[in-house]
Coordinates of N, CA and C and ligand atoms in Angstrom, one line a residue:
M1 N 0.9 -1.3 -0.1 CA 0.0 0.1 0.1 C 0.7 1.2 0.0
T2 N 0.7 2.4 -1.0 CA 1.3 3.4 -1.2 C 0.8 4.6 -0.6
W3 N 1.5 5.4 0.2 CA 0.6 7.0 0.6 C 1.4 7.7 -0.4
L4 N 0.9 9.0 -1.1 CA 1.6 9.6 -2.1 C 1.4 10.9 -1.3
L5 N 2.3 11.5 -1.2 CA 2.8 13.0 -0.3 C 3.4 14.1 -1.0
D6 N 2.4 15.1 -0.8 CA 2.7 16.5 -1.7 C 4.0 16.7 -0.8
L7 N 4.9 17.9 -1.4 CA 6.0 18.1 -0.6 C 6.1 19.3 0.3
D8 N 5.7 20.4 -0.5 CA 5.7 22.0 -0.2 C 4.1 21.8 0.6
G9 N 4.2 22.3 2.1 CA 3.1 22.2 2.6 C 2.7 21.1 3.5
V10 N 3.3 19.9 2.9 CA 3.1 18.6 4.0 C 4.3 18.3 4.5
V11 N 5.5 18.2 3.8 CA 6.8 17.5 4.6 C 7.5 19.0 5.0
W12 N 7.7 20.1 4.2 CA 8.1 21.2 4.4 C 7.2 22.7 4.0
L13 N 7.5 23.8 4.7 CA 7.5 24.6 4.0 C 8.6 25.8 3.6
S14 N 8.5 25.9 2.4 CA 9.6 26.6 1.9 C 10.5 25.9 2.3
G15 N 11.1 24.8 2.5 CA 12.1 24.4 2.8 C 12.5 24.1 4.3
R16 N 11.6 24.8 5.1 CA 11.6 24.4 6.6 C 10.7 23.1 7.1
P17 N 11.6 22.2 7.6 CA 10.8 21.0 7.9 C 9.6 21.5 8.9
I18 N 8.4 20.8 8.7 CA 7.0 20.7 9.1 C 7.4 20.2 10.7
A19 N 6.9 20.2 11.8 CA 7.4 19.6 13.1 C 6.5 18.0 12.7
G20 N 7.3 16.8 12.9 CA 6.5 16.1 13.0 C 6.3 14.9 11.9
S21 N 6.8 15.6 10.6 CA 6.8 15.1 9.3 C 7.5 13.9 9.1
A22 N 8.9 14.1 9.4 CA 10.0 13.0 9.3 C 9.5 11.9 10.1
R23 N 8.9 12.1 11.7 CA 8.3 10.8 12.2 C 7.3 10.3 11.8
A24 N 6.3 11.2 11.4 CA 5.3 10.8 10.7 C 5.3 9.3 9.4
I25 N 6.4 9.8 8.6 CA 6.7 9.2 7.2 C 7.6 7.8 7.9
E26 N 8.1 8.1 9.0 CA 9.0 6.4 9.9 C 7.8 5.8 10.0
R27 N 6.9 6.4 10.8 CA 5.7 5.2 11.5 C 5.2 4.8 10.1
L28 N 4.6 5.6 8.8 CA 4.1 4.9 7.9 C 4.9 3.8 7.5
R29 N 6.3 3.8 7.1 CA 7.0 3.0 6.7 C 7.1 2.0 7.5
D30 N 6.8 1.9 9.0 CA 7.0 0.9 9.8 C 5.8 -0.3 9.7
S31 N 4.8 0.8 9.2 CA 3.6 -0.1 9.0 C 3.2 -0.8 7.9
G32 N 4.5 -0.9 7.2 CA 4.5 -1.4 6.0 C 4.1 -1.0 4.7
R33 N 3.9 0.4 5.0 CA 3.5 1.1 3.8 C 4.9 1.9 2.7
R34 N 4.4 1.9 1.5 CA 5.4 2.6 0.5 C 5.1 4.1 0.7
V35 N 6.1 5.1 0.9 CA 5.6 6.4 1.0 C 6.3 7.0 -0.5
V36 N 5.9 7.5 -1.6 CA 6.1 8.4 -2.6 C 5.9 9.9 -2.9
F37 N 6.8 10.7 -3.1 CA 6.4 12.2 -3.0 C 6.3 12.6 -4.4
F38 N 5.2 13.5 -4.3 CA 5.0 14.1 -5.7 C 4.5 15.6 -5.5
T39 N 5.5 16.3 -6.1 CA 5.6 17.8 -6.0 C 5.5 18.3 -7.6
N40 N 4.7 19.2 -7.7 CA 3.9 20.1 -8.6 C 5.2 21.2 -9.2
N41 N 6.3 21.4 -8.1 CA 7.4 22.3 -8.2 C 8.2 21.7 -9.1
S42 N 8.5 22.3 -10.2 CA 9.3 21.6 -11.3 C 10.4 22.1 -11.3
G43 N 11.2 23.3 -10.6 CA 12.5 23.8 -10.8 C 13.4 22.9 -10.2
P44 N 13.2 22.2 -9.1 CA 14.6 21.8 -8.8 C 15.1 20.3 -9.3
T45 N 16.0 19.9 -9.2 CA 16.3 18.8 -9.7 C 15.7 17.5 -8.7
I46 N 16.1 16.4 -9.0 CA 15.8 15.0 -8.1 C 16.7 15.3 -6.9
A47 N 17.8 15.4 -7.3 CA 18.9 15.6 -6.1 C 18.7 16.6 -5.2
D48 N 18.3 17.7 -5.7 CA 17.9 19.0 -5.0 C 16.8 18.6 -4.0
H49 N 15.6 18.1 -4.5 CA 14.8 17.6 -3.5 C 15.0 16.4 -2.6
L50 N 16.0 15.6 -2.9 CA 16.3 14.8 -1.9 C 17.2 15.1 -1.3
A51 N 18.0 16.1 -1.5 CA 18.9 17.1 -0.3 C 18.2 17.7 0.9
V52 N 17.0 18.4 0.4 CA 16.1 18.7 1.2 C 15.0 18.3 2.2
L53 N 14.8 16.9 1.4 CA 14.3 16.1 2.6 C 15.1 15.3 3.5
A54 N 16.7 15.0 2.9 CA 17.6 14.8 4.3 C 17.6 16.0 5.1
Q55 N 17.9 17.0 5.0 CA 17.4 18.0 5.6 C 16.3 17.8 6.9
A56 N 15.3 17.7 6.3 CA 14.0 17.5 7.2 C 14.2 16.0 8.1
G57 N 15.2 15.3 7.8 CA 15.0 14.2 8.5 C 14.5 13.0 8.0
V58 N 14.2 12.9 6.4 CA 13.7 11.9 5.7 C 14.5 11.3 4.3
N59 N 15.0 10.1 4.8 CA 15.8 9.4 3.6 C 14.8 9.1 2.6
A60 N 15.1 9.2 1.5 CA 14.5 8.7 0.4 C 15.4 8.2 -0.8
T61 N 14.7 7.8 -2.0 CA 15.7 7.4 -3.1 C 14.8 8.2 -4.3
A62 N 15.8 8.2 -5.3 CA 15.3 8.8 -6.3 C 14.1 8.6 -6.8
D63 N 13.8 7.2 -6.9 CA 12.9 6.6 -7.5 C 11.2 6.7 -7.0
E64 N 11.6 7.5 -5.5 CA 10.4 7.7 -4.5 C 9.9 9.0 -4.6
I65 N 10.4 10.0 -5.7 CA 9.9 11.2 -5.8 C 9.6 11.4 -7.6
L66 N 8.1 12.2 -7.3 CA 7.8 12.4 -8.7 C 7.5 13.6 -8.8
T67 N 7.7 14.6 -10.1 CA 7.6 15.5 -10.3 C 6.7 16.2 -11.4
S68 N 6.2 17.4 -11.2 CA 5.3 18.0 -12.7 C 6.5 17.9 -13.7
S69 N 7.7 18.4 -13.6 CA 8.7 18.1 -14.6 C 8.5 16.7 -15.3
Q70 N 8.6 15.6 -14.4 CA 8.6 14.4 -15.3 C 7.3 14.2 -15.9
A71 N 6.2 14.6 -15.5 CA 5.0 14.8 -15.8 C 4.9 15.4 -17.3
A72 N 5.4 16.3 -17.5 CA 5.7 17.4 -18.6 C 6.3 16.5 -19.7
A73 N 7.6 16.0 -19.4 CA 8.4 15.2 -20.1 C 7.6 13.7 -20.7
S74 N 7.0 13.2 -19.6 CA 6.0 11.7 -20.2 C 5.2 12.0 -21.3
L75 N 4.8 13.3 -21.6 CA 4.3 13.6 -22.8 C 4.8 13.6 -24.2
L76 N 6.1 13.6 -24.0 CA 7.1 13.7 -25.3 C 7.9 12.6 -25.6
D77 N 7.8 12.1 -26.7 CA 8.3 10.9 -27.3 C 9.7 11.2 -27.2
P78 N 10.8 10.3 -26.6 CA 12.0 10.2 -27.0 C 12.7 10.2 -28.2
G79 N 13.6 11.1 -28.3 CA 14.3 11.4 -29.8 C 13.9 13.0 -30.5
T80 N 12.4 13.2 -29.7 CA 11.8 14.6 -30.1 C 12.6 15.9 -29.3
S81 N 12.5 16.8 -29.7 CA 13.0 18.1 -29.1 C 12.1 19.3 -28.4
A82 N 12.6 19.7 -27.4 CA 11.7 21.0 -26.9 C 12.5 21.7 -26.3
A83 N 12.0 22.9 -26.5 CA 12.6 24.5 -25.9 C 11.7 24.5 -24.4
V84 N 12.7 25.0 -23.4 CA 12.6 25.2 -22.2 C 12.4 26.6 -21.6
I85 N 11.3 27.0 -21.2 CA 11.2 28.1 -20.1 C 11.0 27.5 -18.6
G86 N 12.1 27.2 -18.0 CA 12.0 26.6 -16.6 C 13.3 26.4 -16.0
G87 N 13.3 25.6 -14.8 CA 14.3 25.5 -14.0 C 15.1 24.3 -14.5
P88 N 16.0 24.0 -13.6 CA 17.1 22.7 -14.2 C 16.2 21.4 -14.0
G89 N 15.6 21.3 -13.1 CA 14.6 20.1 -12.8 C 13.5 19.7 -14.2
V90 N 13.1 20.7 -15.1 CA 12.6 20.5 -16.4 C 13.5 19.9 -17.2
R91 N 14.8 20.4 -17.5 CA 16.0 19.8 -18.2 C 16.3 18.6 -18.4
E92 N 16.3 18.4 -16.4 CA 16.7 17.2 -16.3 C 15.8 15.9 -16.6
A93 N 14.4 16.5 -16.4 CA 13.6 15.4 -16.3 C 13.3 15.0 -18.0
L94 N 13.5 16.1 -18.9 CA 13.7 15.7 -20.5 C 14.6 15.1 -20.8
A95 N 16.1 15.6 -20.2 CA 16.9 14.5 -20.7 C 16.9 13.0 -20.0
V96 N 16.5 12.9 -19.0 CA 16.3 11.3 -18.7 C 14.9 10.8 -19.5
R97 N 14.3 11.7 -20.2 CA 13.4 10.8 -21.1 C 13.7 10.8 -22.5
G98 N 15.0 11.3 -22.9 CA 15.7 11.2 -24.1 C 15.4 12.4 -25.2
V99 N 14.5 13.5 -24.6 CA 14.1 14.4 -25.1 C 15.5 15.8 -25.5
E100 N 15.6 16.0 -26.6 CA 16.7 17.1 -26.6 C 16.5 18.5 -26.4
V101 N 17.0 19.2 -25.3 CA 16.3 20.8 -25.5 C 17.2 21.5 -26.2
V102 N 16.5 22.3 -26.6 CA 16.9 23.1 -28.3 C 16.6 24.3 -27.7
L103 N 16.9 25.6 -28.5 CA 16.8 27.1 -28.6 C 15.2 26.9 -29.1
A104 N 14.3 27.6 -28.9 CA 13.1 28.2 -29.1 C 12.8 28.5 -30.6
T105 N 14.2 28.9 -30.9 CA 14.3 29.9 -32.2 C 14.5 28.7 -33.4
S106 N 15.0 27.3 -32.9 CA 15.5 26.4 -33.9 C 14.3 25.3 -34.2
G107 N 13.1 25.7 -34.2 CA 12.2 24.9 -34.6 C 11.7 23.8 -33.6
P108 N 11.5 24.1 -32.2 CA 11.1 22.9 -31.6 C 9.8 22.3 -31.4
A109 N 10.0 20.8 -31.2 CA 8.8 20.0 -31.4 C 7.7 20.2 -30.1
A110 N 8.0 20.9 -29.1 CA 7.2 21.6 -27.8 C 8.3 22.3 -27.5
V111 N 7.4 23.3 -26.6 CA 7.9 24.1 -25.8 C 7.3 23.8 -24.4
V112 N 8.2 23.6 -23.3 CA 8.1 23.1 -22.0 C 7.9 24.2 -21.1
V113 N 7.2 24.5 -20.2 CA 7.3 25.8 -19.3 C 7.1 25.5 -17.7
G114 N 7.8 25.9 -17.0 CA 7.8 25.7 -15.9 C 8.0 27.2 -15.3
R115 N 8.3 26.9 -13.4 CA 8.6 28.4 -12.9 C 9.9 28.5 -13.0
T116 N 10.7 29.7 -13.2 CA 11.9 30.0 -13.6 C 12.3 31.7 -12.9
T117 N 13.1 31.9 -12.2 CA 13.0 33.5 -12.3 C 14.0 33.9 -13.1
E118 N 14.5 33.1 -14.0 CA 15.4 33.6 -15.0 C 14.8 33.8 -16.3
L119 N 14.2 34.9 -16.3 CA 13.2 35.0 -17.6 C 13.6 36.5 -18.6
S120 N 13.6 36.3 -19.7 CA 13.8 37.3 -20.5 C 12.8 37.8 -21.8
Y121 N 12.4 38.6 -21.9 CA 11.3 39.2 -22.9 C 11.6 38.7 -24.3
E122 N 13.2 38.3 -24.4 CA 13.3 37.9 -25.8 C 13.2 36.2 -25.6
D123 N 13.6 35.7 -24.6 CA 13.1 34.4 -24.6 C 11.8 34.1 -24.6
L124 N 10.8 34.8 -23.8 CA 9.5 34.4 -24.0 C 9.1 34.7 -25.2
S125 N 9.5 35.6 -26.1 CA 9.0 35.9 -27.1 C 9.4 34.8 -28.3
A126 N 10.6 34.2 -28.2 CA 11.2 33.4 -28.8 C 10.0 31.9 -28.6
A127 N 9.8 31.8 -27.4 CA 9.1 30.5 -27.2 C 7.5 30.7 -27.8
A128 N 7.0 32.2 -27.6 CA 5.3 32.2 -28.1 C 5.5 32.2 -29.7
T129 N 6.8 32.6 -30.3 CA 6.6 32.4 -32.0 C 6.7 30.9 -32.1
A130 N 7.5 29.9 -31.2 CA 7.4 28.4 -31.7 C 6.0 28.0 -31.6
I131 N 5.4 28.3 -30.4 CA 4.1 27.9 -30.3 C 3.2 28.2 -31.3
R132 N 3.2 29.5 -31.6 CA 2.5 29.9 -32.7 C 2.5 29.2 -33.9
R133 N 3.9 28.7 -34.4 CA 4.2 28.0 -35.3 C 4.2 26.4 -35.2
G134 N 3.6 26.2 -34.1 CA 2.7 24.8 -34.2 C 3.5 23.7 -33.2
A135 N 4.4 24.6 -32.3 CA 5.4 23.5 -31.3 C 4.0 23.1 -30.0
R136 N 4.4 22.2 -29.8 CA 3.2 21.6 -28.6 C 3.6 22.7 -27.3
F137 N 2.8 23.1 -26.6 CA 2.7 24.0 -25.5 C 2.5 23.3 -24.3
I138 N 3.4 22.8 -23.6 CA 3.4 22.2 -22.3 C 3.6 22.7 -21.1
A139 N 2.9 23.0 -20.2 CA 3.2 23.5 -18.8 C 3.2 22.4 -17.5
T140 N 4.4 22.8 -17.0 CA 4.7 21.5 -15.6 C 3.1 21.7 -14.8
N141 N 2.8 22.9 -14.5 CA 1.6 23.1 -13.6 C 1.1 24.2 -13.9
S142 N 0.1 24.7 -13.4 CA -0.7 25.8 -13.3 C -1.0 26.7 -12.4
D143 N -0.4 26.4 -11.1 CA -0.2 27.2 -10.3 C 0.1 28.7 -10.4
A144 N -0.9 29.6 -10.0 CA -0.8 30.9 -10.1 C 0.6 31.6 -9.5
T145 N 0.7 31.1 -8.3 CA 1.9 31.7 -7.3 C 2.1 30.9 -6.5
M146 N 3.4 30.8 -6.2 CA 4.1 29.8 -5.1 C 4.5 30.9 -3.5
P147 N 4.0 29.5 -2.7 CA 3.8 30.7 -1.4 C 5.4 31.0 -0.8
T148 N 5.8 31.8 -0.5 CA 7.3 31.9 0.3 C 7.1 32.8 1.5
P149 N 7.9 32.9 2.5 CA 7.8 33.5 3.9 C 7.4 35.1 4.1
D150 N 7.9 35.8 2.7 CA 7.2 36.7 2.4 C 6.1 37.0 1.6
G151 N 5.4 35.9 1.5 CA 4.0 36.1 0.4 C 4.0 35.5 -0.9
P152 N 3.1 35.5 -1.2 CA 3.0 34.5 -2.8 C 3.8 35.4 -3.6
V153 N 4.6 34.6 -4.8 CA 5.2 35.0 -5.8 C 4.9 34.3 -7.0
P154 N 5.1 34.8 -8.0 CA 4.3 34.7 -9.5 C 4.9 32.9 -9.8
G155 N 4.0 31.9 -10.0 CA 4.1 30.8 -10.2 C 4.2 30.4 -11.7
A156 N 4.6 29.0 -12.2 CA 4.4 28.5 -13.4 C 3.2 29.3 -14.2
G157 N 2.2 29.2 -13.6 CA 0.7 29.4 -14.0 C 0.9 31.0 -14.5
A158 N 1.8 31.6 -14.0 CA 1.8 33.4 -14.4 C 2.7 33.2 -15.6
I159 N 3.7 32.4 -15.6 CA 4.4 32.6 -17.0 C 3.7 32.0 -18.2
M160 N 3.0 30.8 -17.9 CA 2.2 29.9 -18.9 C 0.8 31.1 -19.4
A161 N 0.4 31.8 -18.4 CA -0.5 32.5 -18.9 C 0.3 34.0 -20.2
F162 N 1.2 34.2 -19.7 CA 1.9 35.2 -20.3 C 2.2 34.8 -21.9
L163 N 2.7 33.3 -21.8 CA 2.6 32.8 -23.3 C 1.5 32.4 -24.1
S164 N 0.6 32.2 -23.3 CA -0.7 31.9 -23.7 C -1.4 33.3 -24.3
V165 N -1.4 33.9 -23.5 CA -1.8 35.3 -24.1 C -1.1 35.7 -25.5
A166 N 0.2 35.3 -25.2 CA 0.9 36.0 -26.5 C 0.9 35.2 -27.8
S167 N 0.6 33.8 -27.6 CA 0.8 32.7 -28.9 C -0.7 32.8 -29.3
G168 N -1.7 33.0 -28.1 CA -3.2 32.6 -28.8 C -3.7 30.9 -28.6
V169 N -2.8 30.2 -27.9 CA -2.7 28.6 -27.9 C -2.7 28.5 -26.3
E170 N -3.9 27.5 -26.0 CA -4.1 26.8 -24.6 C -3.1 25.8 -24.3
P171 N -2.5 25.8 -23.3 CA -1.2 25.0 -22.8 C -1.7 23.4 -22.4
I172 N -1.2 22.6 -22.6 CA -1.7 21.1 -22.0 C -0.9 21.5 -20.7
V173 N -1.3 20.9 -19.5 CA -1.1 21.1 -18.1 C -0.8 19.7 -17.3
A174 N 0.7 19.4 -17.3 CA 1.1 18.2 -17.1 C 0.8 17.6 -15.9
G175 N 1.1 18.4 -14.6 CA 1.1 18.3 -13.1 C 0.1 17.9 -12.6
K176 N 0.0 17.8 -11.5 CA -1.3 17.5 -10.7 C -2.3 18.6 -10.6
P177 N -3.5 18.5 -11.2 CA -4.5 17.5 -11.2 C -4.6 16.4 -12.3
G178 N -3.6 16.8 -13.3 CA -3.8 16.8 -14.9 C -3.4 15.1 -15.0
V179 N -4.0 14.6 -16.2 CA -4.2 13.3 -16.8 C -3.1 12.7 -16.8
A180 N -1.7 13.2 -17.2 CA -0.1 13.0 -17.4 C 0.5 12.7 -15.8
A181 N -0.1 13.5 -15.3 CA 0.2 13.1 -13.7 C -0.3 11.8 -13.2
G182 N -1.3 11.5 -13.4 CA -2.1 10.5 -13.3 C -1.5 9.3 -13.8
Q183 N -1.0 9.4 -15.2 CA -0.6 8.2 -16.0 C 0.8 8.0 -15.2
L184 N 1.7 9.2 -14.9 CA 3.0 8.9 -14.2 C 2.7 7.8 -12.9
V185 N 2.0 8.2 -12.1 CA 1.7 7.7 -11.0 C 1.2 5.9 -11.3
A186 N 0.2 6.0 -12.2 CA -0.3 4.6 -12.7 C 1.0 3.8 -13.2
D187 N 1.9 4.4 -13.7 CA 3.2 3.8 -14.3 C 4.2 3.3 -13.3
R188 N 4.6 4.6 -12.3 CA 5.6 4.0 -11.6 C 5.2 3.9 -9.9
V189 N 3.9 3.7 -9.8 CA 3.7 3.6 -8.3 C 2.6 2.5 -8.6
G190 N 2.0 2.6 -9.4 CA 0.5 1.8 -9.2 C -0.6 2.2 -8.1
Q191 N -1.2 1.3 -7.8 CA -2.3 1.7 -6.7 C -2.0 2.9 -5.8
V192 N -2.6 3.9 -5.3 CA -2.5 4.9 -4.1 C -3.6 4.5 -2.9
E193 N -3.5 4.3 -1.8 CA -4.0 4.2 -0.8 C -4.7 5.7 -0.3
V194 N -3.8 6.5 -0.1 CA -4.0 7.8 0.9 C -3.0 8.8 -0.2
S195 N -3.7 10.0 -0.4 CA -2.9 11.2 -1.2 C -2.9 12.3 0.0
V196 N -1.8 12.7 0.3 CA -2.0 13.8 1.5 C -1.2 15.3 0.8
G197 N -2.3 16.0 0.8 CA -1.7 17.2 0.5 C -2.5 18.6 0.9
D198 N -2.0 20.0 0.8 CA -2.1 21.0 1.1 C -3.2 21.8 0.6
R199 N -3.7 21.3 -0.6 CA -4.3 21.9 -1.6 C -5.5 21.2 -2.1
A200 N -6.9 21.5 -2.0 CA -7.9 20.7 -2.1 C -7.9 21.0 -4.0
D201 N -7.5 22.1 -4.7 CA -7.9 21.9 -6.1 C -6.6 21.8 -6.8
T202 N -5.7 21.2 -6.2 CA -4.8 20.2 -7.0 C -4.1 18.8 -6.0
D203 N -4.0 19.0 -4.9 CA -4.2 17.4 -4.4 C -5.2 16.9 -4.1
G204 N -6.5 17.4 -4.1 CA -8.0 16.7 -3.7 C -8.1 16.1 -5.1
L205 N -8.2 16.9 -5.9 CA -8.8 16.8 -7.7 C -7.6 15.5 -7.7
F206 N -6.4 15.7 -7.5 CA -5.7 14.5 -8.0 C -5.8 13.0 -7.5
S207 N -6.6 13.3 -6.1 CA -6.8 12.2 -5.5 C -8.1 11.7 -6.2
Q208 N -8.9 12.2 -6.7 CA -9.7 11.6 -7.7 C -9.4 11.1 -8.8
V209 N -8.3 11.5 -9.1 CA -7.8 11.0 -10.7 C -7.1 9.7 -10.2
T210 N -6.3 9.6 -9.1 CA -5.6 8.2 -8.6 C -6.6 7.5 -7.8
K211 N -7.7 7.6 -7.8 CA -9.0 7.1 -7.1 C -8.1 6.6 -5.5
S212 N -7.6 7.6 -4.9 CA -7.4 7.5 -3.6 C -7.8 8.1 -2.4
R213 N -7.6 8.2 -1.2 CA -8.3 8.4 -0.3 C -7.5 10.2 -0.1
F214 N -8.4 11.3 0.0 CA -7.8 12.3 0.2 C -7.9 12.7 1.8
A215 N -6.4 13.3 2.2 CA -6.1 13.7 3.3 C -5.6 15.4 3.2
L216 N -6.2 16.0 3.9 CA -5.6 17.5 3.9 C -5.3 18.0 5.1
V217 N -4.2 18.3 5.0 CA -3.5 19.0 5.9 C -3.5 20.5 5.9
L218 N -3.5 21.4 7.3 CA -3.5 22.8 7.1 C -2.1 23.1 7.7
S219 N -1.3 22.7 7.1 CA 0.4 23.1 7.4 C 0.9 23.7 6.1
G220 N -0.3 23.7 5.3 CA 0.4 25.0 4.2 C -0.3 25.9 3.7
V221 N -1.0 25.8 2.4 CA -2.0 27.0 1.9 C -2.9 27.2 2.4
T222 N -3.7 25.8 3.1 CA -5.2 25.8 3.2 C -5.3 26.1 4.7
T223 N -6.2 26.7 5.3 CA -6.0 27.1 6.7 C -7.7 26.8 7.0
D224 N -7.8 26.7 8.5 CA -9.1 26.5 9.0 C -10.3 27.5 8.3
D225 N -9.8 28.8 8.3 CA -11.1 29.5 7.5 C -11.5 29.0 5.9
D226 N -10.9 28.1 5.5 CA -10.9 27.7 4.2 C -11.8 26.5 3.9
L227 N -12.2 26.1 5.2 CA -12.9 25.1 5.3 C -14.3 25.3 5.1
P228 N -15.6 24.6 4.6 CA -15.2 23.4 3.7 C -14.6 23.7 2.4
V229 N -13.7 22.4 2.0 CA -13.3 22.6 0.5 C -14.1 21.4 0.0
K230 N -13.8 21.5 -1.4 CA -14.1 20.4 -2.4 C -12.8 20.2 -3.4
P231 N -12.9 19.0 -3.5 CA -13.4 17.8 -3.1 C -13.5 17.6 -1.6
A232 N -14.4 17.1 -0.6 CA -14.5 17.1 0.5 C -13.4 15.9 1.0
P233 N -12.1 16.4 1.9 CA -11.2 15.3 2.2 C -11.8 14.2 3.3
D234 N -11.1 12.8 2.8 CA -11.4 12.1 3.7 C -10.9 11.8 5.3
F235 N -9.6 12.9 5.3 CA -9.0 13.4 6.7 C -8.8 14.5 6.6
V236 N -8.7 15.1 7.7 CA -8.6 16.7 8.1 C -7.5 16.7 9.1
G237 N -6.4 17.3 9.0 CA -5.3 17.4 9.8 C -4.5 18.7 10.2
E238 N -3.8 18.7 11.3 CA -3.2 20.2 11.3 C -1.9 19.6 10.5
T239 N -1.4 18.7 10.6 CA 0.0 18.2 10.2 C -0.1 16.7 9.6
L240 N 0.8 16.4 9.0 CA 0.9 14.9 8.5 C 0.8 13.9 9.4
M241 N 1.5 14.3 10.5 CA 1.4 13.4 12.0 C 0.1 13.3 12.4
D242 N -0.7 14.4 12.4 CA -2.1 14.2 12.8 C -3.0 13.5 11.9
I243 N -2.4 13.3 10.6 CA -3.2 12.3 9.4 C -3.0 11.1 9.9
V244 N -1.5 10.6 10.4 CA -0.8 9.1 10.4 C -1.8 9.0 11.7
D245 N -1.8 9.6 12.8 CA -2.3 9.3 13.8 C -3.8 9.0 13.4
Q246 N -4.6 9.5 12.6 CA -5.9 9.1 12.6 C -5.9 7.9 11.6
A247 N -5.2 7.6 10.6 CA -5.4 6.8 9.7 C -4.8 5.3 10.5
L248 N -3.9 5.5 11.2 CA -3.0 4.2 12.0 C -3.4 4.2 13.2
G249 N -4.1 5.0 14.0 CA -4.8 5.0 15.3 C -3.1 5.6 16.1
T250 N -3.3 6.3 17.3 CA -2.5 6.7 17.9 C -1.9 5.7 18.9
Ligands
LIG1 MG1 1.7 21.7 -1.6

C-alpha cells in the first residue's frame, strides 16, 4: 500500500521542515506502507529534492520522487526536441526521457514551461513564436503563485498565462491534477491508498484521478478559515502527523 505525499506544505514549508513530518513518514514505513512524494514544483532537480528531504530528516531514493517536470516530459516522445522556459528540474526530466533541449528559435517540437526566475522578454518572445508556429505547448503546472515566507510570488501558471496570451494557444497542463500526472503515478507507483496534500484544487482533485483517499493538511496554503473545501477530504489534520495518527491510530 502506497501513500502519495505532496512536499511543500506537507513535509516542509518553503524548505523548512514541518514538525513531526519525518516521524510520521517513519511510522508509515514501519507499518509496511510505501511512501512516494509528488511535487508540482518543477524547478529543482531530483537531487535537490532529496537534499531538502534529508535536511528534514527523511531518507528517500530517487525513484520515490515524482515531479510535474517528469509528467511534462512523459508527454513527449524520446528522440524529439523541446525548448524550455523553466528550471533545472525541467531540463533534467527531459534529458532522462531522451528529449533534446534546443533553442526556441530552432523549430522545437514542443515548448515546456515551468517556474523560473530567469526570464527575458527575448526568450518569452521566441517561445511564443515557436508555439504559434505549431510547437506543442506544455506547462509543468498551472499554479498562479508559489508561497514564500514573504508572501506569494508568481508561479509557473503566471508564466504559462503570459505565453498563452502572447501565442493565442491553450497549454496542456501536465502536473497535478492533470491526466499526465495520473498516468505517471499509474506507471511508476500503481495503486495509491491515501494522497496527502495542502490544496484541494490540486492534491484533492488529483486524489480523484488516482482513485485514492484524500487527506488535507492545514500546514500549508489551506487554513481552518477555508473549510469546507471541495472535493471533501476523507481526513483533515493540522499536520501529516495528525493524519497518520487518524489513519493508523495513536
Ligand atoms: Mg503543496
